[in-house]
PDB file of C-alpha atoms in Angstrom:
ATOM      1  CA  MET E 287     -67.431-166.809-162.237  1.00  0.00           C
ATOM      2  CA  GLN E 288     -68.038-165.986-165.871  1.00  0.00           C
ATOM      3  CA  THR E 289     -67.990-168.282-168.867  1.00  0.00           C
ATOM      4  CA  ILE E 290     -65.109-168.260-171.338  1.00  0.00           C
ATOM      5  CA  ARG E 291     -66.228-169.110-174.844  1.00  0.00           C
ATOM      6  CA  ILE E 292     -63.409-170.325-177.068  1.00  0.00           C
ATOM      7  CA  GLY E 293     -63.723-171.615-180.602  1.00  0.00           C
ATOM      8  CA  HIS E 294     -61.007-173.659-182.224  1.00  0.00           C
ATOM      9  CA  SER E 295     -60.911-175.698-185.394  1.00  0.00           C
ATOM     10  CA  PRO E 296     -61.514-179.451-185.065  1.00  0.00           C
ATOM     11  CA  ASP E 297     -57.895-180.479-185.339  1.00  0.00           C
ATOM     12  CA  ALA E 298     -55.294-181.683-182.914  1.00  0.00           C
ATOM     13  CA  ASP E 299     -52.846-178.756-182.859  1.00  0.00           C
ATOM     14  CA  ASP E 300     -55.503-176.210-181.836  1.00  0.00           C
ATOM     15  CA  ALA E 301     -56.897-178.634-179.266  1.00  0.00           C
ATOM     16  CA  PHE E 302     -53.398-179.132-177.828  1.00  0.00           C
ATOM     17  CA  MET E 303     -52.747-175.421-177.319  1.00  0.00           C
ATOM     18  CA  PHE E 304     -56.215-174.668-175.881  1.00  0.00           C
ATOM     19  CA  TYR E 305     -56.365-177.719-173.593  1.00  0.00           C
ATOM     20  CA  ALA E 306     -55.102-176.045-170.435  1.00  0.00           C
ATOM     21  CA  LEU E 307     -57.664-173.239-170.782  1.00  0.00           C
ATOM     22  CA  THR E 308     -60.607-175.535-171.462  1.00  0.00           C
ATOM     23  CA  ALA E 309     -59.587-177.938-168.701  1.00  0.00           C
ATOM     24  CA  GLY E 310     -59.093-175.208-166.105  1.00  0.00           C
ATOM     25  CA  LYS E 311     -55.349-175.779-165.793  1.00  0.00           C
ATOM     26  CA  VAL E 312     -54.608-172.050-166.072  1.00  0.00           C
ATOM     27  CA  ALA E 313     -56.523-168.979-164.834  1.00  0.00           C
ATOM     28  CA  ARG E 314     -59.873-168.051-166.371  1.00  0.00           C
ATOM     29  CA  THR E 315     -60.369-164.357-167.063  1.00  0.00           C
ATOM     30  CA  GLY E 316     -64.087-163.818-167.638  1.00  0.00           C
ATOM     31  CA  GLU E 317     -66.562-163.971-170.488  1.00  0.00           C
ATOM     32  CA  LEU E 318     -64.946-163.424-173.845  1.00  0.00           C
ATOM     33  CA  GLU E 319     -65.063-164.383-177.463  1.00  0.00           C
ATOM     34  CA  VAL E 320     -61.900-165.924-178.838  1.00  0.00           C
ATOM     35  CA  THR E 321     -61.470-168.068-181.911  1.00  0.00           C
ATOM     36  CA  ALA E 322     -58.864-169.676-184.104  1.00  0.00           C
ATOM     37  CA  VAL E 323     -59.169-168.750-187.771  1.00  0.00           C
ATOM     38  CA  SER E 324     -57.257-169.338-190.948  1.00  0.00           C
ATOM     39  CA  ALA E 325     -54.818-166.480-191.535  1.00  0.00           C
ATOM     40  CA  ALA E 326     -56.613-165.740-194.815  1.00  0.00           C
ATOM     41  CA  THR E 327     -59.929-165.462-192.957  1.00  0.00           C
ATOM     42  CA  TYR E 328     -58.503-162.764-190.688  1.00  0.00           C
ATOM     43  CA  VAL E 329     -58.672-160.429-193.697  1.00  0.00           C
ATOM     44  CA  LEU E 330     -62.474-160.750-193.605  1.00  0.00           C
ATOM     45  CA  VAL E 331     -62.929-160.174-189.859  1.00  0.00           C
ATOM     46  CA  ALA E 332     -60.130-157.743-188.959  1.00  0.00           C
ATOM     47  CA  ASP E 333     -62.624-154.921-188.402  1.00  0.00           C
ATOM     48  CA  ARG E 334     -64.202-156.931-185.566  1.00  0.00           C
ATOM     49  CA  TYR E 335     -61.343-159.100-184.329  1.00  0.00           C
ATOM     50  CA  ARG E 336     -57.817-158.403-183.195  1.00  0.00           C
ATOM     51  CA  LEU E 337     -54.826-160.691-183.721  1.00  0.00           C
ATOM     52  CA  MET E 338     -53.299-162.452-180.757  1.00  0.00           C
ATOM     53  CA  ASP E 339     -49.534-162.741-180.511  1.00  0.00           C
ATOM     54  CA  ALA E 340     -49.870-166.253-179.093  1.00  0.00           C
ATOM     55  CA  GLY E 341     -51.469-169.237-180.774  1.00  0.00           C
ATOM     56  CA  ALA E 342     -50.382-168.953-184.406  1.00  0.00           C
ATOM     57  CA  SER E 343     -49.882-172.102-186.482  1.00  0.00           C
ATOM     58  CA  MET E 344     -46.827-171.634-188.681  1.00  0.00           C
ATOM     59  CA  GLY E 345     -44.858-174.162-190.669  1.00  0.00           C
ATOM     60  CA  LYS E 346     -41.153-173.775-191.384  1.00  0.00           C
ATOM     61  CA  GLY E 347     -40.566-175.436-194.735  1.00  0.00           C
ATOM     62  CA  TYR E 348     -43.826-177.379-194.671  1.00  0.00           C
ATOM     63  CA  GLY E 349     -47.516-176.641-195.064  1.00  0.00           C
ATOM     64  CA  PRO E 350     -50.518-177.556-197.237  1.00  0.00           C
ATOM     65  CA  ILE E 351     -49.874-180.029-200.032  1.00  0.00           C
ATOM     66  CA  LEU E 352     -51.622-180.831-203.274  1.00  0.00           C
ATOM     67  CA  VAL E 353     -52.047-184.579-203.812  1.00  0.00           C
ATOM     68  CA  ALA E 354     -53.410-186.865-206.512  1.00  0.00           C
ATOM     69  CA  ARG E 355     -53.951-190.553-207.227  1.00  0.00           C
ATOM     70  CA  GLU E 356     -50.945-190.517-209.574  1.00  0.00           C
ATOM     71  CA  PRO E 357     -48.200-188.025-210.488  1.00  0.00           C
ATOM     72  CA  ILE E 358     -49.438-184.935-212.348  1.00  0.00           C
ATOM     73  CA  ALA E 359     -47.171-182.286-213.861  1.00  0.00           C
ATOM     74  CA  GLU E 360     -47.559-178.870-212.259  1.00  0.00           C
ATOM     75  CA  ARG E 361     -48.380-177.305-215.628  1.00  0.00           C
ATOM     76  CA  GLU E 362     -51.414-179.611-215.838  1.00  0.00           C
ATOM     77  CA  ILE E 363     -52.950-178.513-212.531  1.00  0.00           C
ATOM     78  CA  PRO E 364     -55.028-175.598-213.935  1.00  0.00           C
ATOM     79  CA  ARG E 365     -56.822-178.075-216.207  1.00  0.00           C
ATOM     80  CA  ARG E 366     -57.720-180.493-213.404  1.00  0.00           C
ATOM     81  CA  VAL E 367     -60.474-180.372-210.781  1.00  0.00           C
ATOM     82  CA  VAL E 368     -59.068-179.547-207.333  1.00  0.00           C
ATOM     83  CA  ALA E 369     -60.825-180.218-204.031  1.00  0.00           C
ATOM     84  CA  ILE E 370     -60.102-177.414-201.545  1.00  0.00           C
ATOM     85  CA  PRO E 371     -60.976-177.159-197.832  1.00  0.00           C
ATOM     86  CA  GLY E 372     -62.707-173.776-198.244  1.00  0.00           C
ATOM     87  CA  SER E 373     -62.299-170.691-200.404  1.00  0.00           C
ATOM     88  CA  HIS E 374     -61.179-168.536-197.466  1.00  0.00           C
ATOM     89  CA  THR E 375     -58.509-170.876-196.114  1.00  0.00           C
ATOM     90  CA  THR E 376     -54.855-169.896-196.245  1.00  0.00           C
ATOM     91  CA  ALA E 377     -54.191-173.097-198.186  1.00  0.00           C
ATOM     92  CA  SER E 378     -56.552-172.003-200.959  1.00  0.00           C
ATOM     93  CA  LEU E 379     -55.073-168.501-200.989  1.00  0.00           C
ATOM     94  CA  LEU E 380     -51.592-169.991-201.431  1.00  0.00           C
ATOM     95  CA  LEU E 381     -52.773-172.220-204.247  1.00  0.00           C
ATOM     96  CA  ARG E 382     -54.087-169.193-206.129  1.00  0.00           C
ATOM     97  CA  MET E 383     -50.815-167.352-205.471  1.00  0.00           C
ATOM     98  CA  TYR E 384     -48.619-170.040-206.968  1.00  0.00           C
ATOM     99  CA  LEU E 385     -50.605-171.230-209.974  1.00  0.00           C
ATOM    100  CA  PRO E 386     -50.571-169.216-213.214  1.00  0.00           C
ATOM    101  CA  GLU E 387     -54.331-169.675-213.529  1.00  0.00           C
ATOM    102  CA  GLU E 388     -57.026-170.928-211.186  1.00  0.00           C
ATOM    103  CA  PRO E 389     -58.167-174.508-211.791  1.00  0.00           C
ATOM    104  CA  PRO E 390     -61.784-175.673-211.421  1.00  0.00           C
ATOM    105  CA  LEU E 391     -62.361-175.851-207.664  1.00  0.00           C
ATOM    106  CA  ILE E 392     -64.815-177.757-205.495  1.00  0.00           C
ATOM    107  CA  GLU E 393     -65.155-177.202-201.759  1.00  0.00           C
ATOM    108  CA  VAL E 394     -64.967-180.341-199.616  1.00  0.00           C
ATOM    109  CA  ALA E 395     -64.697-180.753-195.822  1.00  0.00           C
ATOM    110  CA  PHE E 396     -60.962-180.920-195.137  1.00  0.00           C
ATOM    111  CA  ASP E 397     -61.074-184.443-193.677  1.00  0.00           C
ATOM    112  CA  LYS E 398     -63.065-185.750-196.669  1.00  0.00           C
ATOM    113  CA  ILE E 399     -60.654-184.490-199.343  1.00  0.00           C
ATOM    114  CA  PRO E 400     -58.548-187.685-199.525  1.00  0.00           C
ATOM    115  CA  SER E 401     -61.702-189.714-200.178  1.00  0.00           C
ATOM    116  CA  ALA E 402     -62.873-187.197-202.794  1.00  0.00           C
ATOM    117  CA  VAL E 403     -59.628-187.698-204.706  1.00  0.00           C
ATOM    118  CA  LEU E 404     -59.491-191.483-204.299  1.00  0.00           C
ATOM    119  CA  GLU E 405     -63.112-191.838-205.419  1.00  0.00           C
ATOM    120  CA  GLY E 406     -62.622-189.636-208.478  1.00  0.00           C
ATOM    121  CA  GLN E 407     -64.747-186.646-207.420  1.00  0.00           C
ATOM    122  CA  ALA E 408     -61.624-184.499-207.915  1.00  0.00           C
ATOM    123  CA  ASP E 409     -58.324-184.988-209.707  1.00  0.00           C
ATOM    124  CA  LEU E 410     -56.319-183.344-206.954  1.00  0.00           C
ATOM    125  CA  GLY E 411     -56.890-182.455-203.315  1.00  0.00           C
ATOM    126  CA  LEU E 412     -55.441-179.680-201.185  1.00  0.00           C
ATOM    127  CA  LEU E 413     -54.572-181.246-197.827  1.00  0.00           C
ATOM    128  CA  ILE E 414     -54.274-179.447-194.505  1.00  0.00           C
ATOM    129  CA  HIS E 415     -53.945-180.732-190.934  1.00  0.00           C
ATOM    130  CA  GLU E 416     -52.763-184.322-190.433  1.00  0.00           C
ATOM    131  CA  GLY E 417     -53.422-185.291-194.058  1.00  0.00           C
ATOM    132  CA  GLN E 418     -50.085-183.637-194.809  1.00  0.00           C
ATOM    133  CA  ILE E 419     -48.275-186.528-193.125  1.00  0.00           C
ATOM    134  CA  THR E 420     -50.717-189.424-193.659  1.00  0.00           C
ATOM    135  CA  HIS E 421     -51.514-189.044-197.370  1.00  0.00           C
ATOM    136  CA  SER E 422     -49.001-191.630-198.611  1.00  0.00           C
ATOM    137  CA  SER E 423     -50.527-194.331-196.409  1.00  0.00           C
ATOM    138  CA  MET E 424     -53.822-193.684-198.218  1.00  0.00           C
ATOM    139  CA  GLY E 425     -52.257-194.201-201.636  1.00  0.00           C
ATOM    140  CA  LEU E 426     -51.973-190.530-202.581  1.00  0.00           C
ATOM    141  CA  VAL E 427     -48.901-188.863-204.085  1.00  0.00           C
ATOM    142  CA  LYS E 428     -47.687-185.320-203.543  1.00  0.00           C
ATOM    143  CA  VAL E 429     -47.892-183.067-206.585  1.00  0.00           C
ATOM    144  CA  LEU E 430     -47.127-179.642-205.076  1.00  0.00           C
ATOM    145  CA  ASP E 431     -45.828-178.678-201.632  1.00  0.00           C
ATOM    146  CA  LEU E 432     -46.940-175.119-200.876  1.00  0.00           C
ATOM    147  CA  GLY E 433     -44.904-174.964-197.670  1.00  0.00           C
ATOM    148  CA  GLU E 434     -41.705-175.796-199.517  1.00  0.00           C
ATOM    149  CA  ARG E 435     -42.571-173.294-202.251  1.00  0.00           C
ATOM    150  CA  TRP E 436     -43.175-170.513-199.692  1.00  0.00           C
ATOM    151  CA  GLN E 437     -39.944-171.343-197.834  1.00  0.00           C
ATOM    152  CA  ARG E 438     -37.916-171.296-201.024  1.00  0.00           C
ATOM    153  CA  GLU E 439     -39.361-167.944-202.075  1.00  0.00           C
ATOM    154  CA  THR E 440     -39.419-166.075-198.761  1.00  0.00           C
ATOM    155  CA  GLY E 441     -37.210-167.825-196.234  1.00  0.00           C
ATOM    156  CA  LEU E 442     -39.975-167.100-193.715  1.00  0.00           C
ATOM    157  CA  PRO E 443     -42.313-169.371-191.748  1.00  0.00           C
ATOM    158  CA  LEU E 444     -45.669-169.978-193.429  1.00  0.00           C
ATOM    159  CA  PRO E 445     -48.564-168.462-191.431  1.00  0.00           C
ATOM    160  CA  LEU E 446     -51.538-170.790-191.715  1.00  0.00           C
ATOM    161  CA  GLY E 447     -53.716-170.152-188.678  1.00  0.00           C
ATOM    162  CA  VAL E 448     -53.980-167.387-186.095  1.00  0.00           C
ATOM    163  CA  ASN E 449     -56.019-166.715-182.993  1.00  0.00           C
ATOM    164  CA  VAL E 450     -58.158-163.620-182.712  1.00  0.00           C
ATOM    165  CA  MET E 451     -60.284-161.937-180.069  1.00  0.00           C
ATOM    166  CA  ARG E 452     -63.190-159.567-180.379  1.00  0.00           C
ATOM    167  CA  ARG E 453     -62.009-155.972-180.528  1.00  0.00           C
ATOM    168  CA  ASP E 454     -64.841-154.661-178.351  1.00  0.00           C
ATOM    169  CA  LEU E 455     -63.511-156.614-175.354  1.00  0.00           C
ATOM    170  CA  GLY E 456     -61.005-153.799-174.791  1.00  0.00           C
ATOM    171  CA  GLU E 457     -57.298-153.583-174.046  1.00  0.00           C
ATOM    172  CA  PRO E 458     -57.247-154.962-170.459  1.00  0.00           C
ATOM    173  CA  MET E 459     -59.181-158.059-171.517  1.00  0.00           C
ATOM    174  CA  HIS E 460     -57.008-158.444-174.612  1.00  0.00           C
ATOM    175  CA  VAL E 461     -53.922-158.545-172.381  1.00  0.00           C
ATOM    176  CA  ALA E 462     -55.527-161.035-169.982  1.00  0.00           C
ATOM    177  CA  ILE E 463     -56.688-163.337-172.777  1.00  0.00           C
ATOM    178  CA  SER E 464     -53.313-163.263-174.496  1.00  0.00           C
ATOM    179  CA  ARG E 465     -51.525-164.145-171.269  1.00  0.00           C
ATOM    180  CA  GLY E 466     -54.032-166.915-170.617  1.00  0.00           C
ATOM    181  CA  LEU E 467     -53.449-168.543-173.981  1.00  0.00           C
ATOM    182  CA  ARG E 468     -49.680-168.206-173.704  1.00  0.00           C
ATOM    183  CA  ASP E 469     -49.892-169.885-170.279  1.00  0.00           C
ATOM    184  CA  SER E 470     -52.036-172.631-171.808  1.00  0.00           C
ATOM    185  CA  ILE E 471     -49.482-173.305-174.554  1.00  0.00           C
ATOM    186  CA  ALA E 472     -46.631-173.323-172.033  1.00  0.00           C
ATOM    187  CA  TRP E 473     -48.573-175.743-169.797  1.00  0.00           C
ATOM    188  CA  ALA E 474     -49.231-178.080-172.732  1.00  0.00           C
ATOM    189  CA  HIS E 475     -45.548-178.102-173.657  1.00  0.00           C
ATOM    190  CA  ALA E 476     -44.688-178.992-170.064  1.00  0.00           C
ATOM    191  CA  HIS E 477     -47.357-181.746-169.927  1.00  0.00           C
ATOM    192  CA  VAL E 478     -47.274-183.056-173.485  1.00  0.00           C
ATOM    193  CA  ASP E 479     -48.791-186.475-172.852  1.00  0.00           C
ATOM    194  CA  GLU E 480     -51.818-185.145-170.969  1.00  0.00           C
ATOM    195  CA  ALA E 481     -52.480-182.424-173.517  1.00  0.00           C
ATOM    196  CA  LEU E 482     -52.089-184.976-176.323  1.00  0.00           C
ATOM    197  CA  GLU E 483     -54.754-187.184-174.780  1.00  0.00           C
ATOM    198  CA  TYR E 484     -57.155-184.264-175.195  1.00  0.00           C
ATOM    199  CA  ALA E 485     -55.845-183.417-178.668  1.00  0.00           C
ATOM    200  CA  MET E 486     -56.361-187.039-179.782  1.00  0.00           C
ATOM    201  CA  ARG E 487     -60.128-186.457-179.647  1.00  0.00           C
ATOM    202  CA  TYR E 488     -59.665-184.259-182.709  1.00  0.00           C
ATOM    203  CA  GLY E 489     -57.222-186.552-184.524  1.00  0.00           C
ATOM    204  CA  ARG E 490     -59.820-188.486-186.553  1.00  0.00           C
ATOM    205  CA  GLY E 491     -58.411-191.906-185.720  1.00  0.00           C
ATOM    206  CA  ILE E 492     -54.685-191.237-186.103  1.00  0.00           C
ATOM    207  CA  ASP E 493     -52.355-192.967-183.643  1.00  0.00           C
ATOM    208  CA  LYS E 494     -50.762-191.095-180.772  1.00  0.00           C
ATOM    209  CA  GLU E 495     -47.299-190.800-182.338  1.00  0.00           C
ATOM    210  CA  THR E 496     -48.713-189.405-185.573  1.00  0.00           C
ATOM    211  CA  CYS E 497     -50.772-186.965-183.510  1.00  0.00           C
ATOM    212  CA  ARG E 498     -47.667-185.976-181.530  1.00  0.00           C
ATOM    213  CA  ARG E 499     -45.695-185.417-184.724  1.00  0.00           C
ATOM    214  CA  PHE E 500     -48.438-183.299-186.287  1.00  0.00           C
ATOM    215  CA  VAL E 501     -49.074-181.229-183.140  1.00  0.00           C
ATOM    216  CA  LEU E 502     -45.415-180.451-182.591  1.00  0.00           C
ATOM    217  CA  MET E 503     -45.037-179.414-186.245  1.00  0.00           C
ATOM    218  CA  TYR E 504     -47.436-176.525-185.690  1.00  0.00           C
ATOM    219  CA  VAL E 505     -47.289-175.817-181.952  1.00  0.00           C
ATOM    220  CA  ASN E 506     -43.784-174.391-182.056  1.00  0.00           C
ATOM    221  CA  ASP E 507     -41.836-171.258-181.103  1.00  0.00           C
ATOM    222  CA  TYR E 508     -44.068-169.103-183.318  1.00  0.00           C
ATOM    223  CA  THR E 509     -47.081-170.385-181.381  1.00  0.00           C
ATOM    224  CA  VAL E 510     -45.713-168.972-178.125  1.00  0.00           C
ATOM    225  CA  THR E 511     -45.047-165.607-179.757  1.00  0.00           C
ATOM    226  CA  LEU E 512     -45.041-164.399-183.357  1.00  0.00           C
ATOM    227  CA  GLY E 513     -41.810-162.516-182.852  1.00  0.00           C
ATOM    228  CA  ALA E 514     -40.340-160.328-185.579  1.00  0.00           C
ATOM    229  CA  GLU E 515     -40.122-163.225-188.042  1.00  0.00           C
ATOM    230  CA  GLY E 516     -43.728-164.324-187.520  1.00  0.00           C
ATOM    231  CA  ARG E 517     -45.021-160.780-187.975  1.00  0.00           C
ATOM    232  CA  ALA E 518     -42.901-160.387-191.096  1.00  0.00           C
ATOM    233  CA  ALA E 519     -44.379-163.614-192.449  1.00  0.00           C
ATOM    234  CA  LEU E 520     -47.945-162.381-191.966  1.00  0.00           C
ATOM    235  CA  GLU E 521     -47.117-159.061-193.592  1.00  0.00           C
ATOM    236  CA  ARG E 522     -45.476-160.837-196.534  1.00  0.00           C
ATOM    237  CA  LEU E 523     -48.478-163.142-197.003  1.00  0.00           C
ATOM    238  CA  PHE E 524     -51.014-160.315-197.016  1.00  0.00           C
ATOM    239  CA  THR E 525     -48.873-157.954-199.095  1.00  0.00           C
ATOM    240  CA  LYS E 526     -48.270-160.611-201.746  1.00  0.00           C
ATOM    241  CA  ALA E 527     -51.984-161.458-201.817  1.00  0.00           C
ATOM    242  CA  GLN E 528     -52.893-157.779-202.228  1.00  0.00           C
ATOM    243  CA  GLN E 529     -50.336-157.298-205.014  1.00  0.00           C
ATOM    244  CA  GLN E 530     -51.900-160.217-206.877  1.00  0.00           C
ATOM    245  CA  ARG E 531     -55.361-158.747-206.242  1.00  0.00           C
ATOM    246  CA  LEU E 532     -56.425-161.776-204.227  1.00  0.00           C
ATOM    247  CA  ILE E 533     -57.389-159.572-201.265  1.00  0.00           C
ATOM    248  CA  ALA E 534     -58.482-155.939-201.223  1.00  0.00           C
ATOM    249  CA  ALA E 535     -56.156-154.645-198.504  1.00  0.00           C
ATOM    250  CA  VAL E 536     -53.563-155.695-195.933  1.00  0.00           C
ATOM    251  CA  PRO E 537     -55.367-156.010-192.570  1.00  0.00           C
ATOM    252  CA  PRO E 538     -54.027-154.395-189.380  1.00  0.00           C
ATOM    253  CA  LEU E 539     -51.293-156.455-187.760  1.00  0.00           C
ATOM    254  CA  ASP E 540     -51.825-155.003-184.279  1.00  0.00           C
ATOM    255  CA  ALA E 541     -51.183-158.289-182.493  1.00  0.00           C
ATOM    256  CA  ILE E 542     -51.085-158.196-178.709  1.00  0.00           C
TER     257      ILE E 542
END
């Protein structure tokens, strides 16, 4: 018996899809290195990691949102301080894509961004994960919806997170890992309540129904398999970013 090492971000949708693997509900394949990353981060690690067909987080008409304490005109955003969850997140890449000029940015842990805005450390905050659906209850207002903007422009799902595996594991292990994760996602969909109990550990105090709503927003058909539309969405994201000189090159999309 070998150890499987899996890294996922500390949020409920990743926890939901990986639950069956971490809990031993589906077959273990041996020692490996697998991790969930922001789609934008894949650009930086594509020489060492290969995309997985299963496990992507994609929104259809929704995604990261920019919020503030009070309404702010979009033309004013470049002159305001924006709290972002990291310079290599897909959310931050999208923000740079859609603003005519980059505003002053500060990096804040994603779950601390609402507080940073409410306490005046930043004028606006770029929210990912469950903050997208809980911001109004905290007294924050939506200024810009990047998921809606992407949908309107492309008609494609918005690729936010992907799963990757180390390239040096080799093709047979890549196939085994991919099947394992797909089985894990299928198991979670068939046992939603049990998988949600695990996912709730990463929900930062949100109630079960909010957690369910958030998880099922991002663990969807594209999570089971990218399909032609999911692959097209990734290619569009990277091509647009390269054209705007936000990334140096489009990474290989050799998902398995």
